[in-house]
Amino acid sequence: MQPHEGTLQPIHVTSSLMHDVKEAAKTDDLAHSINYSDLAKELIRNEPVFASLEELSLHTYDAFSQKNSLLDKHRGKVSELGICVIQLGPPLHCAHVGVESAATFNEDMWTIMCVRHFVDKLTCHVIIGVNPAERLEKQDAVSSMSIDSRKDGLQKEQWIDFRTITRTFTSSLFTIEALASSVAHKTLLTSSSCESVVFQG
């Protein structure tokens, strides 16, 4: 492997389609049903290298909307598509990172409606607590974050730097509330697309 080459990483992709199932339900005819197995195969066939989870999300939308795609015969019936991409081998200090988005289909193109980035079970090593004994050593504080990245969150200039977010937060605080505020503030500084951060600790 050359120094500039990337390393293959496992990911989990979930796609949810909102479409008219009336004909398939009424006739029980496979011709009116979406072949989900073939859709999954299409996504992983000749997959290119992706620079980010956001780029993979856009690739998935393009794969579903292009002419002669497996959804082409259902054009006009599929009105909305949701995609969730999770990196199973995430940066250090957390369980998962991912991007969830939703789009509507109109005039042969997808229009992204919302984007949410998330970090699950981020471990911060912090000094926190009121009692002197609690402040002698750093403790593990585990939290999760949901980042509202607005509808432009998949565009390259708005990508979220998960590696920066998941770096260990160095803090010496008294309260969980102050820790939550610190984490949210540092997260909002990483990208101009961040509109809000929901912190669960």
Coordinates of C-alpha atoms in Angstrom, one line a residue:
M1 CA 0.0 0.0 0.0
Q2 CA 1.3 3.4 -1.0
P3 CA 1.5 6.2 1.7
H4 CA -1.2 8.2 0.0
E5 CA -3.7 5.3 -0.2
G6 CA -6.5 5.1 2.3
T7 CA -7.5 2.1 4.4
L8 CA -10.8 0.3 3.9
Q9 CA -13.2 0.9 6.7
P10 CA -16.5 -0.8 7.6
I11 CA -19.6 1.3 7.4
H12 CA -23.3 0.8 7.9
V13 CA -25.7 2.4 5.4
T14 CA -29.5 2.5 6.0
S15 CA -31.8 3.8 3.3
S16 CA -35.5 4.5 3.9
L17 CA -37.8 5.2 1.0
M18 CA -41.2 6.9 1.1
H19 CA -43.1 5.7 -1.9
D20 CA -46.6 4.7 -3.1
V21 CA -47.2 1.0 -2.4
K22 CA -50.8 1.0 -3.5
E23 CA -50.3 -1.0 -6.7
A24 CA -48.0 -3.5 -5.1
A25 CA -50.4 -4.0 -2.2
K26 CA -53.4 -4.4 -4.4
T27 CA -51.9 -6.7 -7.0
D28 CA -49.2 -8.6 -5.1
D29 CA -47.2 -8.2 -8.3
L30 CA -43.4 -7.9 -7.9
A31 CA -43.3 -5.6 -10.9
H32 CA -44.7 -2.9 -8.7
S33 CA -42.4 -3.5 -5.8
I34 CA -38.9 -2.2 -5.2
N35 CA -36.1 -4.8 -5.2
Y36 CA -34.3 -3.8 -2.1
S37 CA -31.7 -6.5 -2.5
D38 CA -30.7 -5.2 -5.9
L39 CA -30.6 -1.6 -4.5
A40 CA -28.1 -2.7 -1.9
K41 CA -25.9 -4.5 -4.5
E42 CA -26.0 -1.4 -6.6
L43 CA -24.6 0.8 -3.9
I44 CA -21.6 -1.5 -3.2
R45 CA -20.8 -2.4 -6.8
N46 CA -17.6 -0.7 -8.0
E47 CA -17.6 1.6 -5.0
P48 CA -15.1 4.4 -5.3
V49 CA -13.0 5.9 -2.6
F50 CA -14.9 8.4 -0.4
A51 CA -13.3 11.3 1.4
S52 CA -16.1 11.5 4.0
L53 CA -19.4 10.2 5.2
E54 CA -21.0 13.2 3.6
E55 CA -19.6 12.3 0.2
L56 CA -20.8 8.8 0.5
S57 CA -24.3 10.1 1.4
L58 CA -24.3 12.2 -1.7
H59 CA -23.2 9.3 -3.8
T60 CA -26.1 7.3 -2.5
Y61 CA -28.6 10.0 -3.5
D62 CA -27.0 10.2 -7.0
A63 CA -27.1 6.4 -7.4
F64 CA -30.8 6.3 -6.7
S65 CA -31.7 9.3 -8.9
Q66 CA -29.7 8.7 -12.0
K67 CA -31.3 7.6 -15.3
N68 CA -31.6 3.8 -15.7
S69 CA -31.1 3.3 -12.0
L70 CA -33.0 0.6 -10.2
L71 CA -35.5 3.2 -9.0
D72 CA -36.0 4.6 -12.5
K73 CA -39.2 2.6 -13.1
H74 CA -40.6 3.9 -9.9
R75 CA -39.9 7.5 -10.8
G76 CA -42.9 9.6 -9.7
K77 CA -43.7 7.1 -6.9
V78 CA -40.7 7.7 -4.7
S79 CA -41.2 11.0 -3.0
E80 CA -38.7 11.0 -0.1
L81 CA -35.4 9.2 0.7
G82 CA -33.6 9.1 4.1
I83 CA -30.0 7.9 4.4
C84 CA -28.0 7.2 7.5
V85 CA -24.3 6.4 7.2
I86 CA -22.4 5.2 10.3
Q87 CA -18.7 4.7 10.5
L88 CA -18.2 1.5 12.5
G89 CA -14.5 2.1 13.0
P90 CA -14.7 5.7 14.2
P91 CA -12.1 8.1 15.5
L92 CA -10.8 7.4 19.0
H93 CA -12.8 8.0 22.2
C94 CA -16.3 7.2 20.9
A95 CA -18.4 4.3 19.8
H96 CA -19.7 5.6 16.5
V97 CA -19.9 8.7 14.3
G98 CA -22.5 9.2 11.5
V99 CA -24.5 11.3 9.2
E100 CA -28.3 11.2 8.8
S101 CA -30.0 13.1 6.1
A102 CA -33.4 13.3 4.3
A103 CA -34.3 14.5 0.9
T104 CA -37.3 15.0 -1.4
F105 CA -37.4 14.0 -5.0
N106 CA -38.6 16.5 -7.5
E107 CA -37.9 17.1 -11.2
D108 CA -35.3 14.3 -11.5
M109 CA -33.2 15.6 -8.7
W110 CA -33.0 15.3 -4.9
T111 CA -33.4 18.3 -2.7
I112 CA -31.7 17.8 0.7
M113 CA -34.1 18.9 3.5
C114 CA -32.1 18.3 6.6
V115 CA -28.7 16.9 7.8
R116 CA -27.8 15.6 11.3
H117 CA -24.3 14.6 12.4
F118 CA -24.0 12.5 15.5
V119 CA -21.3 11.2 17.8
D120 CA -22.3 8.2 20.1
K121 CA -20.7 7.6 23.5
L122 CA -17.9 10.1 23.4
T123 CA -15.6 9.6 26.3
C124 CA -14.0 12.8 27.8
H125 CA -11.3 12.6 30.5
V126 CA -12.1 15.5 32.8
I127 CA -11.8 16.7 36.3
I128 CA -15.3 17.3 37.5
G129 CA -17.0 17.4 40.9
V130 CA -17.6 19.5 44.0
N131 CA -15.8 17.4 46.7
P132 CA -12.0 17.7 46.9
A133 CA -11.6 14.0 46.6
E134 CA -13.5 14.0 43.3
R135 CA -11.0 16.6 41.9
L136 CA -7.8 14.7 42.5
E137 CA -7.9 12.7 39.3
K138 CA -9.6 12.9 35.9
Q139 CA -12.8 10.9 35.4
D140 CA -14.4 9.4 32.4
A141 CA -17.5 11.3 31.3
V142 CA -19.5 9.6 28.5
S143 CA -21.8 11.6 26.3
S144 CA -23.5 11.6 23.0
M145 CA -24.0 14.5 20.6
S146 CA -26.6 15.3 17.9
I147 CA -25.5 18.1 15.6
D148 CA -28.1 19.9 13.4
S149 CA -26.1 20.7 10.2
R150 CA -29.0 22.2 8.3
K151 CA -29.7 21.3 4.7
D152 CA -26.3 22.3 3.4
G153 CA -24.5 19.9 5.8
L154 CA -23.5 17.5 3.0
Q155 CA -21.7 20.1 0.9
K156 CA -17.9 19.9 1.0
E157 CA -17.3 23.3 2.6
Q158 CA -19.7 22.3 5.4
W159 CA -18.3 18.8 6.3
I160 CA -17.9 18.1 10.0
D161 CA -14.4 17.2 11.2
F162 CA -15.3 14.2 13.4
R163 CA -11.7 13.7 14.4
T164 CA -11.5 17.2 15.9
I165 CA -14.7 16.8 17.7
T166 CA -13.7 13.4 19.2
R167 CA -10.4 14.6 20.6
T168 CA -10.2 14.4 24.3
F169 CA -11.7 17.5 26.0
T170 CA -9.4 18.8 28.7
S171 CA -11.4 20.5 31.3
S172 CA -11.4 21.3 35.0
L173 CA -15.1 21.9 35.9
F174 CA -17.4 21.7 38.8
T175 CA -20.7 20.8 37.0
I176 CA -22.0 18.5 34.3
E177 CA -23.8 21.5 32.9
A178 CA -20.5 23.4 32.3
L179 CA -19.1 20.3 30.7
A180 CA -22.0 20.1 28.3
S181 CA -21.7 23.8 27.4
S182 CA -17.9 23.3 26.8
V183 CA -18.4 20.4 24.5
A184 CA -21.2 22.1 22.6
H185 CA -19.2 25.3 22.2
K186 CA -16.2 23.5 20.8
T187 CA -18.4 21.5 18.4
L188 CA -20.1 24.6 17.0
L189 CA -16.7 26.1 16.3
T190 CA -15.7 23.2 14.0
S191 CA -18.1 24.1 11.2
S192 CA -20.2 27.0 10.1
S193 CA -23.0 24.6 9.1
C194 CA -23.7 23.7 12.7
E195 CA -26.9 25.3 13.8
S196 CA -27.4 23.5 17.2
V197 CA -25.9 20.8 19.3
V198 CA -27.9 18.4 21.6
F199 CA -25.8 17.0 24.3
Q200 CA -26.7 13.9 26.3
G201 CA -24.4 13.0 29.2

